[in-house]
Coordinates of C-alpha atoms in Angstrom, one line a residue:
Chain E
X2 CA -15.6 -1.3 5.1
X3 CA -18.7 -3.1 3.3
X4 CA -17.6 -6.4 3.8
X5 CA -17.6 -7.3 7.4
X6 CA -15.2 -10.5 7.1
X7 CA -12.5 -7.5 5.5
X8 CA -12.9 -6.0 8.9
X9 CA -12.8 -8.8 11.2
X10 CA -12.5 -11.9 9.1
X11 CA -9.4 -12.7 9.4
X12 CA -7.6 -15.3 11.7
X13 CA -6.1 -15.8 15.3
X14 CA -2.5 -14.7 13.7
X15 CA -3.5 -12.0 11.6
X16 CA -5.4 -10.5 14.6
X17 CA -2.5 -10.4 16.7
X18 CA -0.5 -8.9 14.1
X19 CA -3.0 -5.9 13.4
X20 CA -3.0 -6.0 17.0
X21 CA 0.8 -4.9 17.0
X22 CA 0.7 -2.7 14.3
X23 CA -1.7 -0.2 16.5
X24 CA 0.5 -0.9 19.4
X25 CA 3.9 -0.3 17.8
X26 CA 2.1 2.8 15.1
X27 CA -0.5 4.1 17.8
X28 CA -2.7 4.0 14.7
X29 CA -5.9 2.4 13.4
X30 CA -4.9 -0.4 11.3
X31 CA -5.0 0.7 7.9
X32 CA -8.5 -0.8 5.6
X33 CA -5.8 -1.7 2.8
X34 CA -3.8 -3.6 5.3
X35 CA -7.1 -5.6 6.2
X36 CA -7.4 -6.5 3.1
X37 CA -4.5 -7.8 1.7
X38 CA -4.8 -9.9 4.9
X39 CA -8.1 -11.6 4.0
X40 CA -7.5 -15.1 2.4
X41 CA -4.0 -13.7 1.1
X42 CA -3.1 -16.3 -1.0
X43 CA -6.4 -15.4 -3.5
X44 CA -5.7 -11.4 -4.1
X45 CA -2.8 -10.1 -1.6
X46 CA -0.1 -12.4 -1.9
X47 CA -0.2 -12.5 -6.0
X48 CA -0.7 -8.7 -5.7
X49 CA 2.0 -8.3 -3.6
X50 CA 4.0 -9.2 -5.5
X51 CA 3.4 -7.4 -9.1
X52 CA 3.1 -4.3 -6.8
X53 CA 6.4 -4.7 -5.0
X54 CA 8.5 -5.2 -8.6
X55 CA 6.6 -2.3 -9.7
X56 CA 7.2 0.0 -7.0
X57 CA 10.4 -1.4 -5.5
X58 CA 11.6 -3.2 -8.1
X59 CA 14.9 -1.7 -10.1
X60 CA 13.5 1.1 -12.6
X61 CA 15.2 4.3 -13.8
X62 CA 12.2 6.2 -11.5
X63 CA 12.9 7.3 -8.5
X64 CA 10.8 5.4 -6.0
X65 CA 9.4 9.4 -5.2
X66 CA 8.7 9.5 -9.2
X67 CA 6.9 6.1 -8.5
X68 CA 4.8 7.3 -5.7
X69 CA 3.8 10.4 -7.3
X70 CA 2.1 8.3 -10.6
X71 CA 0.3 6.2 -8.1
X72 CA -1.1 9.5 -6.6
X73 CA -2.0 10.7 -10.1
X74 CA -3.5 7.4 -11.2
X75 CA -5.6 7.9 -7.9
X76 CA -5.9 11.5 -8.6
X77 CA -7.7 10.2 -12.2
X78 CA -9.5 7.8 -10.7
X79 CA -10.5 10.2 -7.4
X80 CA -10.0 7.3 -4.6
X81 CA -9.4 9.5 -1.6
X82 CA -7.8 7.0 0.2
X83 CA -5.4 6.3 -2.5
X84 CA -4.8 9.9 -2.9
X85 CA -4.1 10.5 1.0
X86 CA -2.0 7.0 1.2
X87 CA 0.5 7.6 -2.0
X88 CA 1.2 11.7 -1.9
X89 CA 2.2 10.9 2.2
X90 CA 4.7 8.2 0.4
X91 CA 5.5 10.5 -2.3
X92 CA 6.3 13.3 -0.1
X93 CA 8.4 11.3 2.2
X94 CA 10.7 9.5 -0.8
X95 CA 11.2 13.1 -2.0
X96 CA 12.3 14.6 1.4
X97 CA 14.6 11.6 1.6
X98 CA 16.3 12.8 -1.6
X99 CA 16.1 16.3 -0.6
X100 CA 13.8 17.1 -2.8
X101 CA 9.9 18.6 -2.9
X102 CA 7.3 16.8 -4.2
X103 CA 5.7 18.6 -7.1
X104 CA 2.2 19.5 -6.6
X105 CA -0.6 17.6 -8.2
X106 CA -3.9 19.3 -6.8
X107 CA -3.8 21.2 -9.6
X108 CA -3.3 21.4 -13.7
X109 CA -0.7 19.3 -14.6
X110 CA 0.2 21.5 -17.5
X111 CA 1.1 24.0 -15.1
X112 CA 2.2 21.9 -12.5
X113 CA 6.1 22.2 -11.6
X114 CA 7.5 18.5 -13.5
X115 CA 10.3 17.7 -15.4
X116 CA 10.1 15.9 -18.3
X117 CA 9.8 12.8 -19.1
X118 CA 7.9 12.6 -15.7
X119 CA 4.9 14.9 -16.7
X120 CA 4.5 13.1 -20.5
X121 CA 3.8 9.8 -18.9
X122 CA 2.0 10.9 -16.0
X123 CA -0.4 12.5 -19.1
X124 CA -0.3 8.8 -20.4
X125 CA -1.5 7.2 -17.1
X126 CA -3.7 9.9 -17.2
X127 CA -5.6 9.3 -20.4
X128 CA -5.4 5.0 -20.2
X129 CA -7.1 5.7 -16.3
X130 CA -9.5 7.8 -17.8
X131 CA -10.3 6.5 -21.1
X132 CA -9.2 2.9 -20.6
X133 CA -7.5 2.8 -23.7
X134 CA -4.1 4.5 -25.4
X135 CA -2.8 4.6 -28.9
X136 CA 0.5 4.8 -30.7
X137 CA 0.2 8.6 -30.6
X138 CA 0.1 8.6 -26.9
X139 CA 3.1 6.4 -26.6
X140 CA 5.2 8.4 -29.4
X141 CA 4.5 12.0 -27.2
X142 CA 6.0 9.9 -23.6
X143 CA 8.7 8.5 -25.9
X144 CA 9.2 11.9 -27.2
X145 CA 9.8 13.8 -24.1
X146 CA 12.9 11.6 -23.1
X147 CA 11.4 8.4 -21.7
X148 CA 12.6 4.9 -22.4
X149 CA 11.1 2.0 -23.6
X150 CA 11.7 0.5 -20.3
X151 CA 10.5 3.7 -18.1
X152 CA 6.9 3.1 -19.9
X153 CA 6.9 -0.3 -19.2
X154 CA 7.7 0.4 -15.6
X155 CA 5.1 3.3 -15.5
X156 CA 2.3 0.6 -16.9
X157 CA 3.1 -1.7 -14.0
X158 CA 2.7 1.3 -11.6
X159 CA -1.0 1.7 -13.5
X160 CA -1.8 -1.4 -13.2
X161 CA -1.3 -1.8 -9.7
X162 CA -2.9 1.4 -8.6
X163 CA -6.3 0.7 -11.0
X164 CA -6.7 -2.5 -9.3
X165 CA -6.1 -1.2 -5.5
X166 CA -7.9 1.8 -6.3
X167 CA -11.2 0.0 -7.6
X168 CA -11.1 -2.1 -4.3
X169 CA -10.7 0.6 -2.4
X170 CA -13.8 2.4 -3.6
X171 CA -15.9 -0.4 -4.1
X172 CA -15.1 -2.4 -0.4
X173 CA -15.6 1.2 1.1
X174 CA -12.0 2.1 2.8
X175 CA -12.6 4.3 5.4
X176 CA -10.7 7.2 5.4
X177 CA -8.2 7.8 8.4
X178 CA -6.1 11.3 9.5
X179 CA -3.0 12.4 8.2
X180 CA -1.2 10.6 11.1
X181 CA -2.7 7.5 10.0
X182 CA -0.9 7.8 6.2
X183 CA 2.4 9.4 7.5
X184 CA 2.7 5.7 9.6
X185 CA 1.9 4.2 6.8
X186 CA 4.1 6.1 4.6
X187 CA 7.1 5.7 7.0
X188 CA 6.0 1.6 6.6
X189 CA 5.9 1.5 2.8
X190 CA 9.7 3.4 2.0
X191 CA 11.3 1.0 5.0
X192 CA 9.4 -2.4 4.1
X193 CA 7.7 -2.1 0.9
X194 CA 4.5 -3.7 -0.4
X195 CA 4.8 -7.6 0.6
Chain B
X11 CA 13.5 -3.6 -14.8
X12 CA 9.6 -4.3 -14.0
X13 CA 8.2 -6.7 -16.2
X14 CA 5.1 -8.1 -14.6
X15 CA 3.7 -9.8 -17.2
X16 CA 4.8 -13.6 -15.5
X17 CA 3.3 -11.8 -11.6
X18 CA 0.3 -10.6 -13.5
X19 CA -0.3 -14.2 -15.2
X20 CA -0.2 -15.6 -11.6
X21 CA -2.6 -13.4 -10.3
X22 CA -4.8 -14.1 -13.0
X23 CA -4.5 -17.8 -13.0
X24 CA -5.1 -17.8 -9.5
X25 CA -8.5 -15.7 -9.2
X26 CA -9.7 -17.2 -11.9
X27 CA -8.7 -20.7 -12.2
X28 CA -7.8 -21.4 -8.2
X29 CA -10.3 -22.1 -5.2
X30 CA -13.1 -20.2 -4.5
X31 CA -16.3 -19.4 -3.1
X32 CA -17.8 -18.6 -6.3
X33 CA -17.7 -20.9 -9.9
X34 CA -14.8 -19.7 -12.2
X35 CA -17.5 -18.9 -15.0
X36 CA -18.8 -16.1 -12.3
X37 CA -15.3 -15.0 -11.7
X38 CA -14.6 -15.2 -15.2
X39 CA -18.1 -13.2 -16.5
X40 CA -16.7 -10.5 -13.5
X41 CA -13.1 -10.1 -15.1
X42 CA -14.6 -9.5 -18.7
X43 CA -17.3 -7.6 -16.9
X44 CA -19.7 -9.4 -19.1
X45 CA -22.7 -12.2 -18.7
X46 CA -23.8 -11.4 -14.7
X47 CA -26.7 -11.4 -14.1
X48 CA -28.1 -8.5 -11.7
X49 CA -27.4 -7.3 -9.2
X50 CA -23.9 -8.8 -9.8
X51 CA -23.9 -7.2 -13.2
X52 CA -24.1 -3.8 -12.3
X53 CA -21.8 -3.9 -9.4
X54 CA -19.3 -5.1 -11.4
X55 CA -20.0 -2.7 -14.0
X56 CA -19.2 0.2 -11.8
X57 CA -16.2 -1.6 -10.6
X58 CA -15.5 -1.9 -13.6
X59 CA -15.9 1.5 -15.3
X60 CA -16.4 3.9 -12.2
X61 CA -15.5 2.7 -8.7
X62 CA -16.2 5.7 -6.9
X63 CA -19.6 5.4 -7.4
X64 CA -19.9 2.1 -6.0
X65 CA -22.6 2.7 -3.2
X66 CA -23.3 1.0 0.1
X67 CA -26.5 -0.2 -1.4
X68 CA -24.8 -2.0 -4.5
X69 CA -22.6 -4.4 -2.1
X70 CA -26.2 -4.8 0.2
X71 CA -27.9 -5.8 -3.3
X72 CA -25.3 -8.5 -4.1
X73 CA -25.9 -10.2 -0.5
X74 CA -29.5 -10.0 -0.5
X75 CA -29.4 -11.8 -4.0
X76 CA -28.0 -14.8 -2.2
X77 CA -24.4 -14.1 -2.4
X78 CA -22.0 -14.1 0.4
X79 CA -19.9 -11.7 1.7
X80 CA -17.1 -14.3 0.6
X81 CA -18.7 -14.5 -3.2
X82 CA -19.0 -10.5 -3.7
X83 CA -15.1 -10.5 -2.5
X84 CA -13.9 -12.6 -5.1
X85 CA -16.2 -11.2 -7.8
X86 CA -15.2 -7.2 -7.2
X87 CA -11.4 -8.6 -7.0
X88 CA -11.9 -10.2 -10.3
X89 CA -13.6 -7.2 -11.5
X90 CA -11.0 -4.9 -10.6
X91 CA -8.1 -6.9 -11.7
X92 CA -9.9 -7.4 -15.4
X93 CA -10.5 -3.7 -16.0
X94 CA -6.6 -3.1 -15.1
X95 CA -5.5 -5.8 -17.6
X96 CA -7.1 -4.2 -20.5
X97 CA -6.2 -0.9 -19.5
X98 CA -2.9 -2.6 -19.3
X99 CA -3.1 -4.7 -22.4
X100 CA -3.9 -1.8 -24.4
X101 CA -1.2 0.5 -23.5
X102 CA 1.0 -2.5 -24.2
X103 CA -0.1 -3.0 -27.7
X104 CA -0.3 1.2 -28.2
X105 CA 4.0 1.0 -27.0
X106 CA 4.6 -1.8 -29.5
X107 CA 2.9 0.2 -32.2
X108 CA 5.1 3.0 -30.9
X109 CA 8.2 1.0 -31.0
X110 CA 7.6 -0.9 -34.0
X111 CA 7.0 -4.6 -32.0
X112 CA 4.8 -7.0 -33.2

């Protein structure tokens, strides 16, 4: 982490709870955690909660679908620790509904996803890459099946992961072992992101 | 349903408009990634535009100007969260195109 108060800023109470979290997980504490943490009512309480609606929140995607676009937003954006964090998530929410995560690592063209998953992960693709979308864009997710309503939802999932994602690069999230995510993982599907 | 548009105002309101370490014109000039002056500038560009190339010297230059660790927190959150909203702002507009909105 490149900003020491993100590491060890916070207060008596917040210590104590990252504290119990590598008790309870026998895991280092997590450099997202720590930073939602710091002075939560400027960036991780109001994030909280957009990311909570848009990941938890009632949608027509699967909460595995869910976990999968923030992969390939991190994917697009190449934040390892995002990458690591979500596909653990993904993978779990998929097992729970006895089914196997499709694989990302490679081209999504030939990757194995249903539509109208693989149109809008395209979508988040192109506005995480290019910053921008057009009408065109929208008409090919609309196209293949998706809702008005499953794009909105998807956006929210982009919007959330472009913001995490940027602090995770730029504050310098050290990357833990898979142990470290699959905690994490098992503490995201049971308690979500507040 | 997931409309975040009332969570995203709140978030915006409050790193923008709510206490801080650092003025709201900074914070705002970070957001729109526009009017810093360097080092801040840069940082925030890449925050901005490619995060993963933000470097352990970029967050040293920002100190070493004279801004604390608190400042350069709020100004790469700001950064971050402005970069979504147009990315977000966009694709909004691009669906209403698509679905004949205004």
């Amino acid at each position: 982490m490149r900003l020491k108060i993100l590491d060890s800023g916070h207060g008596f109470g917040t210590k104590a709870l990252f504290a119990l979290i590598r008790t309870v997980s026998r895991q280092p504490v997590l450099d997202v955690v720590k930073l939602v943490q710091y002075r939560a009512d400027f960036y991780g309480k109001p994030m909280g909660a957009i990311t909570q609606d848009a990941m938890r929140g009632p949608s027509a995607w699967s909460v595995g679908d869910r976990e999968l676009m923030a992969a390939y937003v991190a994917k697009t954006n190449e934040c390892e620790f995002c990458i690591k964090a979500h596909t653990a998530v993904a993978q779990a929410a998929y097992r729970r509904d006895g089914k196997t995560v499709p694989d990302l690592s490679s081209n999504l063209d030939t990757a194995p996803v249903d539509e109208p998953l693989r149109s809008t992960l395209v979508m988040l693709g192109k506005l995480t890459r290019e910053h921008v979308v057009d009408a065109e864009d929208m008409r090919a997710v609309l196209a293949a099946g998706a809702s008005r309503q499953q794009i909105v939802d998807a956006l929210a999932i982009c919007f959330s992961f472009n913001v995490i994602g940027r602090l995770a690069d730029a504050f310098g999230f050290s990357v833990p072992g898979p142990k470290a995510f699959d905690a994490g993982a098992k503490y995201l599907l049971s308690r979500g992101y507040r | 349903m997931s409309d975040i548009n009332q969570a995203r105002t709140a978030l915006t309101n409050r790193i923008l408009g709510g206490d801080g370490k650092t003025s709201p014109a900074d914070r705002r000039a970070a957001f729109n990634d526009s009017g810093l002056a360097e080092p801040l500038r840069a940082l925030v560009d890449k925050v901005a535009m490619h995060a993963n190339w933000v470097t352990d010297q970029d967050i040293a230059a920002a100190i070493a100007s004279g801004h604390s660790e608190d400042q350069v927190f709020e100004i790469v959150v700001c950064a971050a969260v402005g970069q979504a909203n147009r990315q977000y702002e966009s694709a909004f507009a691009a669906l209403d195109a698509a679905t004949g909105k205004d």
